[in-house]
Tab-separated table of C-alpha atoms in Angstrom:
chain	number	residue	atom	x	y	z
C	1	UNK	CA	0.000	0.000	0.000
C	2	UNK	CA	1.420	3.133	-0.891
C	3	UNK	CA	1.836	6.246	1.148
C	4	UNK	CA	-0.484	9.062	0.185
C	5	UNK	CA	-1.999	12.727	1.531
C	6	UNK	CA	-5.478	10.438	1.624
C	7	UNK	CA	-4.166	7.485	3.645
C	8	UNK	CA	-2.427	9.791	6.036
C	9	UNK	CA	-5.159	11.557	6.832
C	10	UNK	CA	-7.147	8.751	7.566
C	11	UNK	CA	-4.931	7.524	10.204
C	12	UNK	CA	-6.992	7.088	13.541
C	13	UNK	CA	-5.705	5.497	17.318
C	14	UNK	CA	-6.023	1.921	17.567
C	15	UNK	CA	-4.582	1.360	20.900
C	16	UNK	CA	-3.183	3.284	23.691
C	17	UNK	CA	-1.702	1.943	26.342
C	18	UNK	CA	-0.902	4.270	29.629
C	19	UNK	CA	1.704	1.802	31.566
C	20	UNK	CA	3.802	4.866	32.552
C	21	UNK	CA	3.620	7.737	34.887
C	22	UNK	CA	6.415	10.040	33.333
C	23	UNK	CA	6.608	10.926	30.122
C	24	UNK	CA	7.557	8.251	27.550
C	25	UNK	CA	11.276	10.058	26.333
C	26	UNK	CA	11.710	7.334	23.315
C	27	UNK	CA	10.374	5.133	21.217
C	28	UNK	CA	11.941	2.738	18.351
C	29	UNK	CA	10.821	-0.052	16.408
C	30	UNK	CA	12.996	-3.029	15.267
C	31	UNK	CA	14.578	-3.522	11.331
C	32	UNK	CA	11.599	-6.194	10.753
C	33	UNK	CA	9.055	-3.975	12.257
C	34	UNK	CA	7.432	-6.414	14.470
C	35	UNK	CA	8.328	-5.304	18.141
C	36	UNK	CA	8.234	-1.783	19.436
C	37	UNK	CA	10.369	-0.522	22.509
C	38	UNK	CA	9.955	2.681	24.409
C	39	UNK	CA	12.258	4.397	27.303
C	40	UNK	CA	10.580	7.114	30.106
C	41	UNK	CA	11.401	8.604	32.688
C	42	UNK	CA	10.219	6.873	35.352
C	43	UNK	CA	12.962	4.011	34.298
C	44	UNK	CA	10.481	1.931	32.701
C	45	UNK	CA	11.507	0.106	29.594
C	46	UNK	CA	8.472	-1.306	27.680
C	47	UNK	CA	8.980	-4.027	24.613
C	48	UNK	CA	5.567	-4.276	22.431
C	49	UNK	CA	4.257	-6.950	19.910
C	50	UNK	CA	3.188	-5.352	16.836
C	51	UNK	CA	1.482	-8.544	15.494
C	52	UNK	CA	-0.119	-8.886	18.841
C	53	UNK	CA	-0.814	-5.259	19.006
C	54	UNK	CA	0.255	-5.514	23.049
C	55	UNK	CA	2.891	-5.416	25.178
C	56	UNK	CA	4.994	-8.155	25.895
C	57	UNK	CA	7.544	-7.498	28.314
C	58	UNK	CA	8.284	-4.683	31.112
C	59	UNK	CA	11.747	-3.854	32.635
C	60	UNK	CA	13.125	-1.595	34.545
C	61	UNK	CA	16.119	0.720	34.860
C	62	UNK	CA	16.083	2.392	38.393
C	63	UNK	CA	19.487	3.056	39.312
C	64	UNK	CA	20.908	4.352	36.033
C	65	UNK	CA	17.126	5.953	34.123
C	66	UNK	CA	16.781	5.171	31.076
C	67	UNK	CA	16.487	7.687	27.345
C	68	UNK	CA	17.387	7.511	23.873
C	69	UNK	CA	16.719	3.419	23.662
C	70	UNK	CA	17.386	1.855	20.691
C	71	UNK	CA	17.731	-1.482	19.035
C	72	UNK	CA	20.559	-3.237	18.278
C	73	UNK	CA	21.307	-4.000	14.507
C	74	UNK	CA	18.722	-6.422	13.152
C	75	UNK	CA	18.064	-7.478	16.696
C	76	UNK	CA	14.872	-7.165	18.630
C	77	UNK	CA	15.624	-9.071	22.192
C	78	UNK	CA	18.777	-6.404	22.665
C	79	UNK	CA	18.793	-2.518	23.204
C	80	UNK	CA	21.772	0.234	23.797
C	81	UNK	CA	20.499	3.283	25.914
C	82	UNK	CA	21.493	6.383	27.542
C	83	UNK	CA	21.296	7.197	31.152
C	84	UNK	CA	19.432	10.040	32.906
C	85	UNK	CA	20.661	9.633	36.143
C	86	UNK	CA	23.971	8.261	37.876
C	87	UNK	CA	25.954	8.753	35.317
C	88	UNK	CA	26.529	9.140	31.074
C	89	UNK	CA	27.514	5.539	30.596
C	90	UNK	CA	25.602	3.838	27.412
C	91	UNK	CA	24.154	0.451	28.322
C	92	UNK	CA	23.841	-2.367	26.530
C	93	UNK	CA	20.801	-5.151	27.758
C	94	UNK	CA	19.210	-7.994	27.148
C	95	UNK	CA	15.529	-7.997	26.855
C	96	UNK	CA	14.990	-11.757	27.293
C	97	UNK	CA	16.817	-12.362	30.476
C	98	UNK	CA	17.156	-8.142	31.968
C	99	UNK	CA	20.903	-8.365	32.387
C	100	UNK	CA	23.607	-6.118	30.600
C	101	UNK	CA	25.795	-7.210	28.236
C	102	UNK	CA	28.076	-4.313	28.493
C	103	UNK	CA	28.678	-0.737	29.697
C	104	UNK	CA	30.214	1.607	27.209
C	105	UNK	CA	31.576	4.816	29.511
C	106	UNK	CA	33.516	7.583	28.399
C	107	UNK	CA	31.285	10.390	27.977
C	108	UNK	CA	31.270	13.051	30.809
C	109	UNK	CA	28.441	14.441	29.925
C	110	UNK	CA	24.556	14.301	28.890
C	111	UNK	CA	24.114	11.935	25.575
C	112	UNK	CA	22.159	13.551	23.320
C	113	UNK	CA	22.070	11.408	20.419
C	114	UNK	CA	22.348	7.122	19.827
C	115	UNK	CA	22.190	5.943	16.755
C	116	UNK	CA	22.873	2.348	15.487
C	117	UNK	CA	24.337	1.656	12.328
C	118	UNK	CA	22.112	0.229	9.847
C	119	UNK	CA	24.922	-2.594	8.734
C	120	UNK	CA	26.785	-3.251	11.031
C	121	UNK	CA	27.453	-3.647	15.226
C	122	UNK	CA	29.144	-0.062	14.959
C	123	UNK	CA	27.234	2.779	17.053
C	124	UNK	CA	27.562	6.716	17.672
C	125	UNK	CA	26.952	8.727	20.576
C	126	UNK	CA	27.055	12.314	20.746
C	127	UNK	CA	26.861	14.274	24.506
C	128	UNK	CA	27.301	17.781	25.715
C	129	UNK	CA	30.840	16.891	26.439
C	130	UNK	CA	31.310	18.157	22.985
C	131	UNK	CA	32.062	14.945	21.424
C	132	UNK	CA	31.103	12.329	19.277
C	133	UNK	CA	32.472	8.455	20.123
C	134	UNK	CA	32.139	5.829	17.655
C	135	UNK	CA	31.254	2.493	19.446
C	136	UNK	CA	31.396	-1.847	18.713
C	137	UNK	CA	28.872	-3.498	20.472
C	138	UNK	CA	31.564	-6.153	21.180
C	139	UNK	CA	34.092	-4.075	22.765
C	140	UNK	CA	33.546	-1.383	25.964
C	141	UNK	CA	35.887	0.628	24.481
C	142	UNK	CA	35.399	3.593	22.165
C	143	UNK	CA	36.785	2.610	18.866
C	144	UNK	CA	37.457	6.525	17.830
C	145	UNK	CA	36.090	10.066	18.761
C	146	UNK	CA	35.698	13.061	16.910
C	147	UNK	CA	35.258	17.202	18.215
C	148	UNK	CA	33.086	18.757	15.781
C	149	UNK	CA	33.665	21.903	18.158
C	150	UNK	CA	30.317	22.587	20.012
C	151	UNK	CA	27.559	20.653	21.652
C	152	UNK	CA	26.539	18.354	18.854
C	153	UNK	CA	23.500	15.580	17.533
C	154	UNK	CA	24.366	12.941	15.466
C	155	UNK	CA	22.920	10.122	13.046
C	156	UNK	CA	23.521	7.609	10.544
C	157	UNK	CA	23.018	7.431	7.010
C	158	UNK	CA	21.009	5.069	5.861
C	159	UNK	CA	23.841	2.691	4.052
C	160	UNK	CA	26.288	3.259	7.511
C	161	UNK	CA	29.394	5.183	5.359
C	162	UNK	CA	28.448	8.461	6.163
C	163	UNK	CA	27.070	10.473	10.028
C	164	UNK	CA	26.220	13.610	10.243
C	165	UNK	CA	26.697	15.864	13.208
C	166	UNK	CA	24.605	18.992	13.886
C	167	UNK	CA	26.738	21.455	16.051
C	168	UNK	CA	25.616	24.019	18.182
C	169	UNK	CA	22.691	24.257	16.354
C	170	UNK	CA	23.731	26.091	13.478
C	171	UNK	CA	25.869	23.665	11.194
C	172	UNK	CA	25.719	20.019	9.748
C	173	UNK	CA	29.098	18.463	9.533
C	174	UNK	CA	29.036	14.920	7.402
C	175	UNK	CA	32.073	12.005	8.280
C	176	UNK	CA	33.246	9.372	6.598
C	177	UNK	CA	32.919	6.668	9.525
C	178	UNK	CA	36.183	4.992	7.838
C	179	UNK	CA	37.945	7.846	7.324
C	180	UNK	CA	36.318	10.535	10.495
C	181	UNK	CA	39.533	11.104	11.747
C	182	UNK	CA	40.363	13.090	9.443
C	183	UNK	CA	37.464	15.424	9.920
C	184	UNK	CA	34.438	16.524	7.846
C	185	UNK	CA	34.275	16.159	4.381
C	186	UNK	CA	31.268	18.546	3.869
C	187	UNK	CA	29.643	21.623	6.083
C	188	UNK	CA	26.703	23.504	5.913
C	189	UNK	CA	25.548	26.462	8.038
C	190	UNK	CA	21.482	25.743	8.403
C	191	UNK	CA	20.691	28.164	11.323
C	192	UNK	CA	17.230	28.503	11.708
C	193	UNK	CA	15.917	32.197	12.504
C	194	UNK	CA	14.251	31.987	15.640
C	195	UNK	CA	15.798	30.997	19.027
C	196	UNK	CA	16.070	27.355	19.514
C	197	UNK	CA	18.163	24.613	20.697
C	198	UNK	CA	18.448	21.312	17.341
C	199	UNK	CA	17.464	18.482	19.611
C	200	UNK	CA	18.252	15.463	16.808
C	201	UNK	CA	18.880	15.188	12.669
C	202	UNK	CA	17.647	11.978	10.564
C	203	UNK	CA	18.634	10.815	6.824
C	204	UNK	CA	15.386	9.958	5.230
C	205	UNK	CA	15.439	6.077	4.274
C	206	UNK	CA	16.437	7.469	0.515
C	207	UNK	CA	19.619	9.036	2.091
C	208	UNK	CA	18.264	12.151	0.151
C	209	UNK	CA	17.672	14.391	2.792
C	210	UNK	CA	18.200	15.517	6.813
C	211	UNK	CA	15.422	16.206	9.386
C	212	UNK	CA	16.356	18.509	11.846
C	213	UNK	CA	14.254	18.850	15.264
C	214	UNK	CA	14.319	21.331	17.431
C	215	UNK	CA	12.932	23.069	20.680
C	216	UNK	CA	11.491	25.168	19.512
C	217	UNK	CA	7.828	25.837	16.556
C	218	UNK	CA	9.969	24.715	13.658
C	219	UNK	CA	11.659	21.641	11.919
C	220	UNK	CA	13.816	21.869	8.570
C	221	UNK	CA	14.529	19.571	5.854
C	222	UNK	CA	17.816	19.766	4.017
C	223	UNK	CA	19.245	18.162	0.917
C	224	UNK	CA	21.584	15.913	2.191
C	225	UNK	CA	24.212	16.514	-0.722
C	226	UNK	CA	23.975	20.117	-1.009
C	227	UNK	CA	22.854	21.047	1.913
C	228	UNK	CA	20.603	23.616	0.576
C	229	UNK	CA	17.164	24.067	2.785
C	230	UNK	CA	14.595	22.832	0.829
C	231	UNK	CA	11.547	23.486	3.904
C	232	UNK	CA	11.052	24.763	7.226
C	233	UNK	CA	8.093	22.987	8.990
C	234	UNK	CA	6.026	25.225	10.837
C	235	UNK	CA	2.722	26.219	12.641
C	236	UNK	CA	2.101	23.121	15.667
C	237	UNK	CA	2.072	24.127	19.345
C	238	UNK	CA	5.440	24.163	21.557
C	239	UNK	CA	5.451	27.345	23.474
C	240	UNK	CA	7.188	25.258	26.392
C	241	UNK	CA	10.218	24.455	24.278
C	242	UNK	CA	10.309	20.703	24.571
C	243	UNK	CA	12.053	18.145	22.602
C	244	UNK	CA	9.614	17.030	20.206
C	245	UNK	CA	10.634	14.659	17.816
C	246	UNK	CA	10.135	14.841	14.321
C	247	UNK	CA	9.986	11.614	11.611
C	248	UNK	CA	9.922	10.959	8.085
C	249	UNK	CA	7.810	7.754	6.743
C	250	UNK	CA	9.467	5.235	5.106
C	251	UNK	CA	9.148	6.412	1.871
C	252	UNK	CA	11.139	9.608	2.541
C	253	UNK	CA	7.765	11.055	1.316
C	254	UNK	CA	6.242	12.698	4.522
C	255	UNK	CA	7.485	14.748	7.924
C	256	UNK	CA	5.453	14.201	10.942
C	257	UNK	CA	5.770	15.580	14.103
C	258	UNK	CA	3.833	15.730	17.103
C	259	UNK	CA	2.666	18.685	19.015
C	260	UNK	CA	2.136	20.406	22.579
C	261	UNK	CA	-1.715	20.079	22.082
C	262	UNK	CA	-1.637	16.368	21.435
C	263	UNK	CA	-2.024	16.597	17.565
C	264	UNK	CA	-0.103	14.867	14.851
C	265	UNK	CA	1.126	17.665	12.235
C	266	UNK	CA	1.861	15.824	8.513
C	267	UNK	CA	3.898	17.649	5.856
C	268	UNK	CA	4.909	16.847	2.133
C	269	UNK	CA	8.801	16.797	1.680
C	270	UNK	CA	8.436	17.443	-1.951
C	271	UNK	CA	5.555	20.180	-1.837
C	272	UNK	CA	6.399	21.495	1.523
C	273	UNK	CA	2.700	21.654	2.311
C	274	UNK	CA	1.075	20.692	5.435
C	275	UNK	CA	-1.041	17.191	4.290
C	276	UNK	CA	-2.852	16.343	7.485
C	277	UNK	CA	-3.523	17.317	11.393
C	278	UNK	CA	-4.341	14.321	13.708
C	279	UNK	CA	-6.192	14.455	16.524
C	280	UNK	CA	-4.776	11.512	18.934
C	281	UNK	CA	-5.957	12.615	22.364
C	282	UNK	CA	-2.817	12.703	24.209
C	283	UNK	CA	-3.336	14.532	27.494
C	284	UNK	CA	-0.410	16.021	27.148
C	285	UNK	CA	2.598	17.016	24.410
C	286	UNK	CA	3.479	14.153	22.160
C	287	UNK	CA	7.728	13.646	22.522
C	288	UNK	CA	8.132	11.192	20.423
C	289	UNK	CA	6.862	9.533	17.182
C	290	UNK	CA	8.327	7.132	14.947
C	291	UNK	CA	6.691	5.465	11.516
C	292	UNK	CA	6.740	1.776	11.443
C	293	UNK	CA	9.639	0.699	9.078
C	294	UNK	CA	7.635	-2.366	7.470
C	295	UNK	CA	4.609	-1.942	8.563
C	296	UNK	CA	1.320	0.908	8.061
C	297	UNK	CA	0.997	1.817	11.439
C	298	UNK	CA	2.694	4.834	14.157
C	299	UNK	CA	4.046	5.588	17.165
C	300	UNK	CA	3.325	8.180	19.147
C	301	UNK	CA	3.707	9.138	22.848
C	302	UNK	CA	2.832	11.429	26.006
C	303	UNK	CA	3.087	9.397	29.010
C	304	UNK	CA	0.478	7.825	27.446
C	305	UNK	CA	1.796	5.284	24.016
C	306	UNK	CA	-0.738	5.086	21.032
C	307	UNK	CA	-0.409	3.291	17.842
C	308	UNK	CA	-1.957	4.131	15.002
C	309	UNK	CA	-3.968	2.670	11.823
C	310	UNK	CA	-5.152	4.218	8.683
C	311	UNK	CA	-9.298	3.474	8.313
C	312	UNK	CA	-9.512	1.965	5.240
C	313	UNK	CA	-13.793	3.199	5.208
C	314	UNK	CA	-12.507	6.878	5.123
C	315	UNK	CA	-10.508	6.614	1.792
């Protein structure tokens, strides 16, 4: 079934589940799109069935917190994740039996950015020590580390070659992962005109272009080559200046983002025009939201977690 303005804006909650009492800071799916994890702050770690449509599994994370979870590549029973309290050591668990496989310490600061390479067991971290460490899930020990000279967010490409860095929220800085070391091979200044603090960048799943989210009323889309701004996404709710994390669809098609008010805000990446406003009931401003990577449904999350379905009767 193919992505359109139609089908998005038919999309309507089919479950919510309300299993924490702090807000829910993270969620990701796995590669095959059949399990769901999320990470909040009240140390819960939740793993859902997509199939099922439940969840299957609950941890916990007390004495370290928990943010920022992700899976592991092409691996749904193991997570890395960042802590919010103790210290900024990255973890690295087991689902199935809630024991860690390894600690990964080195930054000395807040991580604000994981992100798992698409190919391989290699992983990036970026903190407001100012640095970004490159990371094998098979060793505790960072395998490089880069200053991109300011507080920076990071992410993967989609093929794993390339990461980019955003750096105090003005510039994108792309890396070679073989050849970082020797610095960036591209820069460009995207600064957007209004006060506000980049809080994460994405490649769409085409590799064409670069989400970045912010703090603040506005997310921007840049070709990933030129780095030329091709659209600033405005007009949803965040007077508070929280986090609020934007996503593309798999087909590189679509921005969504979530909003103070508890509404889903849709744009085209091509057109630049705003394609649908969804109305999912959260009681309070959605955080996160992440499109299924196989499957049609969404994530998105308060304290409360919904996921969503297009109604096939309203096309």
């Amino acid at each position: 079934m193919k992505i359109t303005d139609s089908l998005l804006r038919s999309f309507k909650v089919a479950r919510t589940y309300r299993l924490n009492s702090e807000k829910v800071n993270c969620v990701d799916y796995s590669s095959n799109g059949e399990h769901a994890v999320s990470s909040s702050n009240d140390d819960c770690i939740v793993l859902y069935d997509i199939q099922e449509g439940k969840p299957s599994s609950t941890l916990y994370s007390k004495k370290y917190g928990v943010d920022l979870i992700r899976f592991t590549h092409g691996e749904a029973h193991t997570v890395i994740f960042s802590s919010n309290k103790l210290d900024d050591t990255i973890r690295y668990l087991s689902l199935t039996d809630n024991k860690f496989i390894r600690y990964f310490p080195g930054h000395t600061a807040r991580v604000t950015a994981l992100s798992m390479s698409p190919v391989d067991e290699t992983f990036i971290s970026s903190s407001l020590d100012k640095t970004i460490r490159i990371w094998d899930l098979r060793s505790p020990n960072c395998q490089g580390l880069t200053d991109p000279l300011g507080k920076p967010v990071c992410s993967f490409d989609p093929d794993g070659l390339v990461f980019a860095a955003g750096v105090e929220s003005q510039a994108i800085k792309l890396y070679d992962i073989r050849a970082f070391d020797k610095g960036p091979f591209a820069c460009f200044e995207a600064r957007l005109n209004r006060v506000c603090d980049w809080t994460g960048l994405k490649f769409s799943n085409d590799g064409k272009l670069i989400l970045i989210c912010t703090n603040g009323g506005a997310v921007r889309i840049l070709n990933a080559f030129s780095g030329s701004v091709l659209h600033t996404f405005s007009g949803y709710n965040n007077s508070k200046g929280i986090s609020l994390e934007a996503s593309f669809t798999p087909d590189s098609q679509f921005v969504m983002i979530g909003s103070e008010d508890g509404r889903v805000h849709v744009w085209s990446t091509e057109s630049g025009m705003k394609v649908a406003v969804l109305d999912g009931k959260h009681p309070g401003s959605i955080n996160t939201l992440q499109f299924n990577p196989r499957y049609m449904t969404f994530a998105s999350a308060c304290t409360n977690m919904s996921f969503w379905l297009p109604c096939i009767d309203d096309l």
